[in-house]
Short mmCIF file of C-alpha atoms and ligand atoms in Angstrom, two decimals:
data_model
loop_
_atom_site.label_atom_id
_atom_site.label_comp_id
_atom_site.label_asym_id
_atom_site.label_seq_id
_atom_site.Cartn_x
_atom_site.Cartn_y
_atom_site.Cartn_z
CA UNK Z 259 0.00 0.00 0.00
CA UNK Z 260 2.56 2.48 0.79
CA UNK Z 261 4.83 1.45 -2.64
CA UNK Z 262 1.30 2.37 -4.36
CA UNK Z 263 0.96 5.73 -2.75
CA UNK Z 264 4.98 6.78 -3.25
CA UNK Z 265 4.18 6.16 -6.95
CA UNK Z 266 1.67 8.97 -6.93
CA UNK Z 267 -0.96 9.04 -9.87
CA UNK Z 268 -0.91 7.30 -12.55
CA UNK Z 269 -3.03 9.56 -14.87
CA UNK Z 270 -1.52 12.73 -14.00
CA UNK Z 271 1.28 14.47 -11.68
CA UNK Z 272 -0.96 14.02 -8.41
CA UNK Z 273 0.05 13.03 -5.40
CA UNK Z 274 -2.22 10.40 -4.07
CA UNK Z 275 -3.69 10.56 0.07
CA UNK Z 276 -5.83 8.22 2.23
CA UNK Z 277 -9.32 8.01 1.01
CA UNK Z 278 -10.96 5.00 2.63
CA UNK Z 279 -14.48 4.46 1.84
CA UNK Z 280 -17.65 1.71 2.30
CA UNK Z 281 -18.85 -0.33 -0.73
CA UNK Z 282 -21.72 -2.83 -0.78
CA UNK Z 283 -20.03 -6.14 -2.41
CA UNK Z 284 -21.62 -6.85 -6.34
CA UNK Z 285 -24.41 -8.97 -6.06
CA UNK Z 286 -25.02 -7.99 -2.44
CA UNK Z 287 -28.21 -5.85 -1.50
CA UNK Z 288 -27.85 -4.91 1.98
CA UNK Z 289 -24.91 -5.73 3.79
CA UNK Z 290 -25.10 -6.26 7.56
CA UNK Z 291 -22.50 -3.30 7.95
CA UNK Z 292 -19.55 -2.31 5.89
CA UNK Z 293 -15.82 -1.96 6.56
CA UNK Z 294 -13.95 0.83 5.34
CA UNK Z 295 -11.78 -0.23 2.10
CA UNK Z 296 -8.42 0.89 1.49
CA UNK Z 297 -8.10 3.64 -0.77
CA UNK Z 298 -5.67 6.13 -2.60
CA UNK Z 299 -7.23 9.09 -4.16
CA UNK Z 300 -5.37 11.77 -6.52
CA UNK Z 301 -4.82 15.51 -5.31
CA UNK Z 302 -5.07 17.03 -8.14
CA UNK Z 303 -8.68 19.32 -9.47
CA UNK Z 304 -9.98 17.58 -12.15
CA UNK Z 305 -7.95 14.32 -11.83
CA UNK Z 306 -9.30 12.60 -8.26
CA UNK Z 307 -9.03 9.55 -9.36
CA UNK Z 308 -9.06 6.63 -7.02
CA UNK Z 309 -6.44 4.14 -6.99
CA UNK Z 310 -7.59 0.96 -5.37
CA UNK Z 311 -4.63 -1.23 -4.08
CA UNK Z 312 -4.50 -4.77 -6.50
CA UNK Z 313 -4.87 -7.34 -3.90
CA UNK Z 314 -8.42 -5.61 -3.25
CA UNK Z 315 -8.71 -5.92 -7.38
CA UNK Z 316 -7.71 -9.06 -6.96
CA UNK Z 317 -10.18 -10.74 -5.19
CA UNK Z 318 -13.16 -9.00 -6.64
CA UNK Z 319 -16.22 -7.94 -4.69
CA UNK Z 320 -17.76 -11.38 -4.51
CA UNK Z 321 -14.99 -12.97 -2.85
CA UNK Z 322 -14.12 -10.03 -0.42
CA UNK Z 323 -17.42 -9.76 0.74
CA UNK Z 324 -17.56 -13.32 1.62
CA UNK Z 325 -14.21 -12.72 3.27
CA UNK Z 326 -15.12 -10.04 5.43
CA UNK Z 327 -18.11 -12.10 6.10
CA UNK Z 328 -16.74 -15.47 7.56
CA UNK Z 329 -12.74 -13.87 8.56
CA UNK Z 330 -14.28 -10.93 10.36
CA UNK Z 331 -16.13 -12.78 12.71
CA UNK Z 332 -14.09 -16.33 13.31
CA UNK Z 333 -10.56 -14.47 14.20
CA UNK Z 334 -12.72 -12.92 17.16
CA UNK Z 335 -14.29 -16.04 18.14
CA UNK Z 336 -10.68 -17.29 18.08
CA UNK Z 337 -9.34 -18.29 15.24
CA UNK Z 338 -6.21 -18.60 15.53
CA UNK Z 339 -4.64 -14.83 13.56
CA UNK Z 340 -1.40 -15.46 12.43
CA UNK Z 341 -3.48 -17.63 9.81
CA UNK Z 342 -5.58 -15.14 8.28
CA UNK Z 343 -2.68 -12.70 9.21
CA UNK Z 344 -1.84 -12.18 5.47
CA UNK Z 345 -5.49 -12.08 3.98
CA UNK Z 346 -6.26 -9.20 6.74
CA UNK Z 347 -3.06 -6.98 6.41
CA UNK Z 348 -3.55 -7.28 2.15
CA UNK Z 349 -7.69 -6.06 2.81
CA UNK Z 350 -6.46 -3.87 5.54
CA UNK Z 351 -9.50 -4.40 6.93
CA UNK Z 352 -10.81 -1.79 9.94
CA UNK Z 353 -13.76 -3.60 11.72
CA UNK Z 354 -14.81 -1.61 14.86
CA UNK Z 355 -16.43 -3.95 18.28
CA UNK Z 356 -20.14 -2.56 17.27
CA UNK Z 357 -19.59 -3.91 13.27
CA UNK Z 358 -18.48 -7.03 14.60
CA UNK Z 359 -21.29 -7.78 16.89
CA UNK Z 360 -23.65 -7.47 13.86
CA UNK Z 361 -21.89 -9.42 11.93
CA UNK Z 362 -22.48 -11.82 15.06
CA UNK Z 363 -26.03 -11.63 15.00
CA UNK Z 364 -26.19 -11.70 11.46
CA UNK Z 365 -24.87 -15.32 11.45
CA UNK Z 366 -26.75 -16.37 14.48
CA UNK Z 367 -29.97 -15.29 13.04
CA UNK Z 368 -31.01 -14.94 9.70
CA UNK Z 369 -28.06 -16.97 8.27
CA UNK Z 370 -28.97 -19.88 10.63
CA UNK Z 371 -32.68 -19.45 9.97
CA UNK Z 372 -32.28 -19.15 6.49
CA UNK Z 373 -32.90 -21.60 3.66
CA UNK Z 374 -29.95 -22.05 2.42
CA UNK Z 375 -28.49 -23.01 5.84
CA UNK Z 376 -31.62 -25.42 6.39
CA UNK Z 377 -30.76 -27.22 3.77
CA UNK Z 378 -27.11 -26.99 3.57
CA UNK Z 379 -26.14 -28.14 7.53
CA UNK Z 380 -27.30 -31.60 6.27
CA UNK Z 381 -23.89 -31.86 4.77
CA UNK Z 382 -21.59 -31.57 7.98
CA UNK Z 383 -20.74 -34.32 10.08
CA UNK Z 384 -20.15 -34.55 12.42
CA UNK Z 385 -23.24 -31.10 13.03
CA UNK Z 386 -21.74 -27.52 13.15
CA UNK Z 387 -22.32 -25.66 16.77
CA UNK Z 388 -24.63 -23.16 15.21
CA UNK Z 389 -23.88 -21.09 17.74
CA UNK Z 390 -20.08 -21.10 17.42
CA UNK Z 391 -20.71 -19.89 13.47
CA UNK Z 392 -18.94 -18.82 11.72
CA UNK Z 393 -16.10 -20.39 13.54
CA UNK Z 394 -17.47 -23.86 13.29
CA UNK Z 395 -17.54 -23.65 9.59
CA UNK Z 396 -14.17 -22.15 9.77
CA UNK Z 397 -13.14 -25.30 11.68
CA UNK Z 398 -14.96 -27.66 9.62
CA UNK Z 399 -13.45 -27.04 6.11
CA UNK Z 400 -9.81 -27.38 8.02
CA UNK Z 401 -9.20 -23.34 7.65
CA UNK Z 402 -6.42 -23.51 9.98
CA UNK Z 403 -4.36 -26.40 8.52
CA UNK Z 404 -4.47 -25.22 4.86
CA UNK Z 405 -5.31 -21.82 3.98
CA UNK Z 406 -6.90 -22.75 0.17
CA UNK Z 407 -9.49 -24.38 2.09
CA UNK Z 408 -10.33 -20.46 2.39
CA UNK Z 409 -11.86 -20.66 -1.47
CA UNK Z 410 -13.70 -23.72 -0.99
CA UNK Z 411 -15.26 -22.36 1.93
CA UNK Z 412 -16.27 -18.98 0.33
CA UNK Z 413 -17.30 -21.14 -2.56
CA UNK Z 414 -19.63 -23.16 -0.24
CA UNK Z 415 -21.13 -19.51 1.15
CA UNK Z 416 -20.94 -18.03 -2.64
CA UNK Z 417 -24.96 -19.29 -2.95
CA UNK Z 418 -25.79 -16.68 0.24
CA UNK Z 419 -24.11 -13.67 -1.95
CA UNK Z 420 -26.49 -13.35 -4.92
CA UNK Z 421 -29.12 -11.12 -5.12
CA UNK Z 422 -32.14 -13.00 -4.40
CA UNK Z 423 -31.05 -15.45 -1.11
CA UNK Z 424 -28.85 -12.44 0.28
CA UNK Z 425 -32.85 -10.71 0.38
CA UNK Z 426 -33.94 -13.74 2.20
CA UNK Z 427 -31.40 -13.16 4.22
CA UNK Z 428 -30.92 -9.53 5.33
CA UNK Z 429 -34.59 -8.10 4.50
ZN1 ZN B 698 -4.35 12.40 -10.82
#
């Protein structure tokens, strides 16, 4: 992040600052709440333009979002950090105490009432602790031990991230 900055703009002489700023995931309608995403924004009148860091082009919205949704919350319930270390410091993610207690709530109500859940849980064995999500799941796809389990794992969640089960979900 701070090699990108240095750089300065790369459409005109500019010097690039801070500009952090909230963004609903694609294919996302409401979000529980939204972390602040790293951001570099030109000086100059009539240039502004943002320049978003590539490991946050990288992933795409999709897969962030379902990053900041299962991460966020396990490395609080105790996953162990120094795993997810790397994925954090490249969002450089800012989650405040109040976000993450939604995102709490969030996955021990309507994501544990929901349909997708209902008919997905039949899968684990042995059961997830609903009440320990979304560490459990963490847990269960072996997170800790190998860290591309990550992408199977978001691709398990990817269902809960398009349009019409994420209004099932949040509405
Ligand atoms: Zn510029």
């Amino acid at each position: 992040m701070a090699v990108a900055r240095l750089k300065g703009c790369a459409h005109c002489p500019g010097k690039l600052h801070r500009a952090d700023y909230q963004r609903k995931p694609r294919g996302v309608e409401s979000w529980p709440d939204q972390p602040k995403r790293f951001s570099l924004c030109c000086d100059q009148e009539g240039c502004r333009r943002r320049h978003t860091p590539p490991s946050v082009r990288f992933l795409g919205r999709r897969v962030y979002g379902g990053v900041v949704a299962v991460l966020i919350p396990a490395m609080a319930q105790g996953l162990k950090p120094e795993r997810v270390a790397q994925i954090r410091e490249a969002l450089d993610l800012q989650i405040d105490r109040r976000t993450l207690e939604r995102w709490r709530q969030w996955w021990l109500g309507r994501f544990v009432q929901s349909a997708f859940w209902k008919e997905a849980r039949g899968r684990f064995m042995p059961p997830l602790c609903p009440q320990a999500l979304p560490l459990s799941l963490c847990l269960s796809f072996a997170m800790e031990e190998r860290r591309d389990r990550l992408l199977e794992l978001l691709e398990f969640i990817a269902p809960i991230t398009t349009p019409e089960a994420w209004r099932e979900l949040v509405m």
